[in-house]
mmCIF file of C-alpha atoms in Angstrom:
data_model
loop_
_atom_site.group_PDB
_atom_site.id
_atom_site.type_symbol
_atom_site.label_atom_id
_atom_site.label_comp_id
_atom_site.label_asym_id
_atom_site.label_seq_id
_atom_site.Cartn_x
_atom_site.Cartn_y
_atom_site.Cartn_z
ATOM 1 C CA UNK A 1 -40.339 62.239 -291.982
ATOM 2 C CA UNK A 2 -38.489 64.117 -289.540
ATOM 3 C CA UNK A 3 -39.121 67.616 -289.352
ATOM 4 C CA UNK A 4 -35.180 69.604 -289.934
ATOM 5 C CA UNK A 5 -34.032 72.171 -287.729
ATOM 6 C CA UNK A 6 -35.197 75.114 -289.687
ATOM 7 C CA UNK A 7 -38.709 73.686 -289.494
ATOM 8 C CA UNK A 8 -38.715 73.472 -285.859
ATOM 9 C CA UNK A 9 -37.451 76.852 -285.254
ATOM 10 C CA UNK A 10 -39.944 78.454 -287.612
ATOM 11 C CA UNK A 11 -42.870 77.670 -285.217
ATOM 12 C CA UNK A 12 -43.978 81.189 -284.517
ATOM 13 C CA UNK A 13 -44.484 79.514 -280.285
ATOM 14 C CA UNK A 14 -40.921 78.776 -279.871
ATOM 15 C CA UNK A 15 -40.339 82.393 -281.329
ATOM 16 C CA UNK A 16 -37.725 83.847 -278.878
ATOM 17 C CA UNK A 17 -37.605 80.563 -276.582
ATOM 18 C CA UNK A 18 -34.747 78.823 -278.373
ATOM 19 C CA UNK A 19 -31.496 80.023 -280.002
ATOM 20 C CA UNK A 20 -31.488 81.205 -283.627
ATOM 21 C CA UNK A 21 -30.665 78.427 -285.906
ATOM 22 C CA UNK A 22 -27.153 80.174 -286.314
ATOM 23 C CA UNK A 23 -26.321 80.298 -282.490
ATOM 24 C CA UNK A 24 -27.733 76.545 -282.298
ATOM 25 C CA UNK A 25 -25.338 75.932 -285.222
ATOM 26 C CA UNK A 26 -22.836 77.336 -283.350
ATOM 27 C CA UNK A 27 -23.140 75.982 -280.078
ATOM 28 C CA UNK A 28 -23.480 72.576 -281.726
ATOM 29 C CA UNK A 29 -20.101 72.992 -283.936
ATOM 30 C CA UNK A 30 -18.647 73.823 -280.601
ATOM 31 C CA UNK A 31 -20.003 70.592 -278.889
ATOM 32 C CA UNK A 32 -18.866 68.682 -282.102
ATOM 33 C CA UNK A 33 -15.556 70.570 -282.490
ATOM 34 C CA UNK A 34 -15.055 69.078 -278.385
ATOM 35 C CA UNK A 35 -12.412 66.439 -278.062
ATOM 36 C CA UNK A 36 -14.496 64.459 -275.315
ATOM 37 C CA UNK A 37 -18.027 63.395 -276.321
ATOM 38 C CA UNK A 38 -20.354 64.871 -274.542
ATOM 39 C CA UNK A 39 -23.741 63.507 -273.998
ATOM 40 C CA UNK A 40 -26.369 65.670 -275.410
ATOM 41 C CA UNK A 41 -28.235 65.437 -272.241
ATOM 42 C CA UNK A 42 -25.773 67.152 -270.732
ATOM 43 C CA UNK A 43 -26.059 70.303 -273.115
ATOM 44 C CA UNK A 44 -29.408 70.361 -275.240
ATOM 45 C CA UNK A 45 -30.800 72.624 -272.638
ATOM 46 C CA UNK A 46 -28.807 75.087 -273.484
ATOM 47 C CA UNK A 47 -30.147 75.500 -276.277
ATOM 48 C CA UNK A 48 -33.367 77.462 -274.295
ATOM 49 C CA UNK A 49 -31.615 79.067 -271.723
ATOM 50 C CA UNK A 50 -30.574 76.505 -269.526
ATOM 51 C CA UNK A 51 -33.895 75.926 -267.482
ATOM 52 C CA UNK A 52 -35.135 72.444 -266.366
ATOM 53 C CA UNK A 53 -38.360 72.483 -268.418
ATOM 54 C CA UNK A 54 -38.171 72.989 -272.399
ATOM 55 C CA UNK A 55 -40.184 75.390 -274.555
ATOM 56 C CA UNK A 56 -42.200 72.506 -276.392
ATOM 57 C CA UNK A 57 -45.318 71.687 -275.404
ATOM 58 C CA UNK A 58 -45.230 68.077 -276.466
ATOM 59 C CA UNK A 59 -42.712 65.483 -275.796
ATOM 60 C CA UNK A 60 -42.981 64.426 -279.626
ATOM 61 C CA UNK A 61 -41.834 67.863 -280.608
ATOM 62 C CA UNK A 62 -39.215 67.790 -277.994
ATOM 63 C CA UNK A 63 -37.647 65.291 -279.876
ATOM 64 C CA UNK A 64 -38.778 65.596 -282.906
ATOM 65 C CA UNK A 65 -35.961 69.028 -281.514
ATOM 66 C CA UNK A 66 -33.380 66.610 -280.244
ATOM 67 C CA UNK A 67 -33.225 64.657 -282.902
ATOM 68 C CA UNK A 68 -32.624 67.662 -285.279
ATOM 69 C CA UNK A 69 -30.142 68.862 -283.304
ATOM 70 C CA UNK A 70 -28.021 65.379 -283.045
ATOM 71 C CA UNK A 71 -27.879 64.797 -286.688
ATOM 72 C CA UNK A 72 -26.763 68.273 -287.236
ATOM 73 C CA UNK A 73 -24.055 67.085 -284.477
ATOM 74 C CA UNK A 74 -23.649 64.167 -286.499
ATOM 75 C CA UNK A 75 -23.216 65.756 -289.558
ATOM 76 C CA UNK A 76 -20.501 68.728 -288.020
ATOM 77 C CA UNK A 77 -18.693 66.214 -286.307
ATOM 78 C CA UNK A 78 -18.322 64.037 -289.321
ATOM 79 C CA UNK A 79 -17.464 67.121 -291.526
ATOM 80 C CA UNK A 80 -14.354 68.469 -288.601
ATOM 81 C CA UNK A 81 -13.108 65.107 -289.123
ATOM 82 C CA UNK A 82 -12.861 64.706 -292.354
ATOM 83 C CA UNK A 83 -12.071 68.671 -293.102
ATOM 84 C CA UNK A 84 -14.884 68.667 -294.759
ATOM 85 C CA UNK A 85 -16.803 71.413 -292.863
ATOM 86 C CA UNK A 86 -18.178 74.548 -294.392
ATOM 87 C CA UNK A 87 -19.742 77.723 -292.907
ATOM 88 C CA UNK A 88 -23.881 77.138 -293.355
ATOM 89 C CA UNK A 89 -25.596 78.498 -296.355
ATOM 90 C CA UNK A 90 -26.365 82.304 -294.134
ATOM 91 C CA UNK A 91 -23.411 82.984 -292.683
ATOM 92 C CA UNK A 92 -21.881 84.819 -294.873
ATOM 93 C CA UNK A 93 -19.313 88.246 -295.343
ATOM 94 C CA UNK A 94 -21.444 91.342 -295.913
ATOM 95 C CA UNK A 95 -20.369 94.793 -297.632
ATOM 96 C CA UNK A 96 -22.297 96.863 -295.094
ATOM 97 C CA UNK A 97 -22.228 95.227 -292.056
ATOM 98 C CA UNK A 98 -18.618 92.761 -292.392
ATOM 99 C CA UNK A 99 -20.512 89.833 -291.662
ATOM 100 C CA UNK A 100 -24.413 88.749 -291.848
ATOM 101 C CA UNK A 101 -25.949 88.737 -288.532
ATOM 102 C CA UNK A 102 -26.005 84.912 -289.303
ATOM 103 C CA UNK A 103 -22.201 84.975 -288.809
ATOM 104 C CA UNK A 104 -22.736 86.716 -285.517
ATOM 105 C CA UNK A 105 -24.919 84.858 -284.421
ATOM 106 C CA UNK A 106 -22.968 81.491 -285.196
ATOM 107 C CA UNK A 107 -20.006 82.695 -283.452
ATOM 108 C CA UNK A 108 -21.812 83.744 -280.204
ATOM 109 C CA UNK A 109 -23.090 80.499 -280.410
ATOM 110 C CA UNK A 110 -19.468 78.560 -280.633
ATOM 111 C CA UNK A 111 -18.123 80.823 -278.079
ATOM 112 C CA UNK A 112 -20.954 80.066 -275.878
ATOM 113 C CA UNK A 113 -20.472 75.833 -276.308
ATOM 114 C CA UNK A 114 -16.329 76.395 -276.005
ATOM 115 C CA UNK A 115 -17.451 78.164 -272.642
ATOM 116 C CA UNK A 116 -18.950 74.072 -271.559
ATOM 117 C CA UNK A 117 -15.972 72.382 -273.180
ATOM 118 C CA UNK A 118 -13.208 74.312 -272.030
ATOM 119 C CA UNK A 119 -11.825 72.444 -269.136
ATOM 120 C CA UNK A 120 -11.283 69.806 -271.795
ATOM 121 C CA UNK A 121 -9.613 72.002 -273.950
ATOM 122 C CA UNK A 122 -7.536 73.367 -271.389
ATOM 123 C CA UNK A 123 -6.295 69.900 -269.607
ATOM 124 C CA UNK A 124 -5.798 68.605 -273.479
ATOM 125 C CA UNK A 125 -3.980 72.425 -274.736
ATOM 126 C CA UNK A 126 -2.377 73.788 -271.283
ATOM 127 C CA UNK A 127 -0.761 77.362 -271.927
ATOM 128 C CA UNK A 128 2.438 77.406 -273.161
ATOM 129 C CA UNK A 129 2.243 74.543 -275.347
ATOM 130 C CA UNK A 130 1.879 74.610 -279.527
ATOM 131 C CA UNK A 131 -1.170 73.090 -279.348
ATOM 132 C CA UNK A 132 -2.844 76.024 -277.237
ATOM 133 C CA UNK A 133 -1.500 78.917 -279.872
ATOM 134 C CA UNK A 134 -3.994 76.759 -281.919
ATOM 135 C CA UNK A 135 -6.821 76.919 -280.027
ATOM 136 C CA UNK A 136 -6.188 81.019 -279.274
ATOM 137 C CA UNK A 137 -6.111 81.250 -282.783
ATOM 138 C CA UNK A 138 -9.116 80.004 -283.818
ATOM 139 C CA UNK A 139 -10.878 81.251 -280.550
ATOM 140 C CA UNK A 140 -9.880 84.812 -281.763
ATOM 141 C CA UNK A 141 -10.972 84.640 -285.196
ATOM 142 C CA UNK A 142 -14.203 83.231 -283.950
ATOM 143 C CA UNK A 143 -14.400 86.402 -281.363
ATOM 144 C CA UNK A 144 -13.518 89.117 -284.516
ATOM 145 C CA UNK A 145 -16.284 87.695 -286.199
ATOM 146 C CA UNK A 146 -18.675 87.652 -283.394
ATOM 147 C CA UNK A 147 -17.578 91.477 -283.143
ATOM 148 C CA UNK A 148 -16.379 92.751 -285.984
ATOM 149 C CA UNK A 149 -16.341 96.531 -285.501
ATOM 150 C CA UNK A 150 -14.515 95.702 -282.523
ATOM 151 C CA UNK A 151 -11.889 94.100 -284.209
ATOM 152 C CA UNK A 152 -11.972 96.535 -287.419
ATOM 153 C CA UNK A 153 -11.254 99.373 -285.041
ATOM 154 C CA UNK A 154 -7.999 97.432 -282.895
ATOM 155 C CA UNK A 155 -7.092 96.244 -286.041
ATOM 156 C CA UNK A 156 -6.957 99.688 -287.680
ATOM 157 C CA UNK A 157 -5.355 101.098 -284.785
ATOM 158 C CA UNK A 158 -2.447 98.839 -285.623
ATOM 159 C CA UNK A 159 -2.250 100.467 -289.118
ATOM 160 C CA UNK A 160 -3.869 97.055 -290.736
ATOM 161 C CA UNK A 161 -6.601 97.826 -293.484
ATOM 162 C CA UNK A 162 -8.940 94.854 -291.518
ATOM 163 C CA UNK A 163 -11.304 94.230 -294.264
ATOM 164 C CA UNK A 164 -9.174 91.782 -296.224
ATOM 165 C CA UNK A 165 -8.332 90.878 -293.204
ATOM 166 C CA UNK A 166 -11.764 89.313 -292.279
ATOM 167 C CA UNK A 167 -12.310 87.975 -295.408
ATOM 168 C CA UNK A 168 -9.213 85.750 -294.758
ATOM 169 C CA UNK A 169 -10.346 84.626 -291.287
ATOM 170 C CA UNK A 170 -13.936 84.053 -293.087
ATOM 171 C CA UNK A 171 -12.496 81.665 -295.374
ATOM 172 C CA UNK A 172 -9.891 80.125 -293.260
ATOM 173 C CA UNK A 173 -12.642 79.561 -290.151
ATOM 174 C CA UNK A 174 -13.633 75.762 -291.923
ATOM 175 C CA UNK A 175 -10.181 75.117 -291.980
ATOM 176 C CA UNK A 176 -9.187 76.014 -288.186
ATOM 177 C CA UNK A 177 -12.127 74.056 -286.795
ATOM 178 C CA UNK A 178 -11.937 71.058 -288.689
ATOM 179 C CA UNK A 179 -7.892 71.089 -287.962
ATOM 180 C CA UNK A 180 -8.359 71.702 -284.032
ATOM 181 C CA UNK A 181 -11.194 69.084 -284.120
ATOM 182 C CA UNK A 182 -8.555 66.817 -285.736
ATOM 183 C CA UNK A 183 -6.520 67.949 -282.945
ATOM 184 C CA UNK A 184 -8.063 67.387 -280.298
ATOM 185 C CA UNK A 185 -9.549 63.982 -281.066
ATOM 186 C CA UNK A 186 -5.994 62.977 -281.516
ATOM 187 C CA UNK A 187 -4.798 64.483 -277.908
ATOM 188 C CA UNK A 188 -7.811 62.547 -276.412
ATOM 189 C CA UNK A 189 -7.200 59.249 -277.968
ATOM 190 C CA UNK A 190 -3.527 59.537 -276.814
ATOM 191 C CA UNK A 191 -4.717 60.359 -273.396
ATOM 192 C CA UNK A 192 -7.376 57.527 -273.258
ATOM 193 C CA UNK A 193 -5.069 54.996 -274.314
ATOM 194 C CA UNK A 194 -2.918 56.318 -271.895
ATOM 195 C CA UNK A 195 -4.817 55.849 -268.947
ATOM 196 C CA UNK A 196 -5.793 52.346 -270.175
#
């Protein structure tokens, strides 16, 4: 059986050495959300900081760690598609704090994949078109929810009472990915059969 993400990441010797499982669901809906594929290989070792050699000390549990990871890519990129996507079980809206520190921690994590995907973004949404207001948008309710007092505070400033306010770009987040995903694919297929 393979072992699921949350296993992997509960092994007290990878504490610290890997994202949370929020920022790696993050990261990966960003690399799912991504109009042009890219190869895991190119990005899994991000996932521990970017150095050469990985946390595990076994190449079984290496990818035993891939393999989690590309299913849950699978399984996002499958969801964005279909608009079926839903915010994981944790992250969540929270009286005290706006959002759980899940919710945080999945948004750094998307913001920190868009940051490897955004020349494709950019060449497929250049400023000034429709498609880019889009991609802002969703980029910015990603960024209110990655830092939320932040955004409480400008929003107040403009005389908007910003906890309704979140609670709206909570609920509308599934929505905005899985229609930019949508987007995007469709931009990419236009340009690859394009340059055919």
């Amino acid at each position: 059986m393979s072992l699921s993400l949350t296993a992997i990441l509960s092994n007290p010797e990878l504490e610290n050495k890997l994202l949370t499982e929020a920022q790696t669901q993050g990261f990966i809906a960003a690399m799912a959300a991504a109009p042009n594929l890219i190869n895991p290989n190119e990005w899994l070792a991000f996932l521990w900081g970017g150095e050469e050699i990985s946390p595990f000390t076994t190449a079984e549990d290496l990818e035993a760690y891939a393999n989690a990871v590309v299913n849950l890519w699978n399984e996002y990129r499958e969801a964005f598609l279909s608009g079926q996507w839903q915010w994981p079980k944790a992250c969540q809206l929270d009286d005290e704090e706006i959002v759980t520190a899940q919710t945080r921690q999945f948004s750094e994590g998307l913001l920190q994949g868009w940051q490897l995907t955004r020349d494709d973004w950019e060449t497929l949404m250049p400023e000034e078109s429709e498609n880019n207001a889009l991609l802002g948008g969703v980029l910015l309710s990603i960024s209110m929810l990655f830092d939320p007092e932040t955004a409480l505070a400008t929003l107040e400033e403009q005389g908007i009472e910003g906890l309704d306010e979140f609670k709206e770009i909570y609920n509308a987040v599934p929505m905005m990915l899985s229609g930019l995903t949508m987007r995007g694919f469709e931009l990419a297929e236009a340009e690859a059969s394009r340059d055919e």
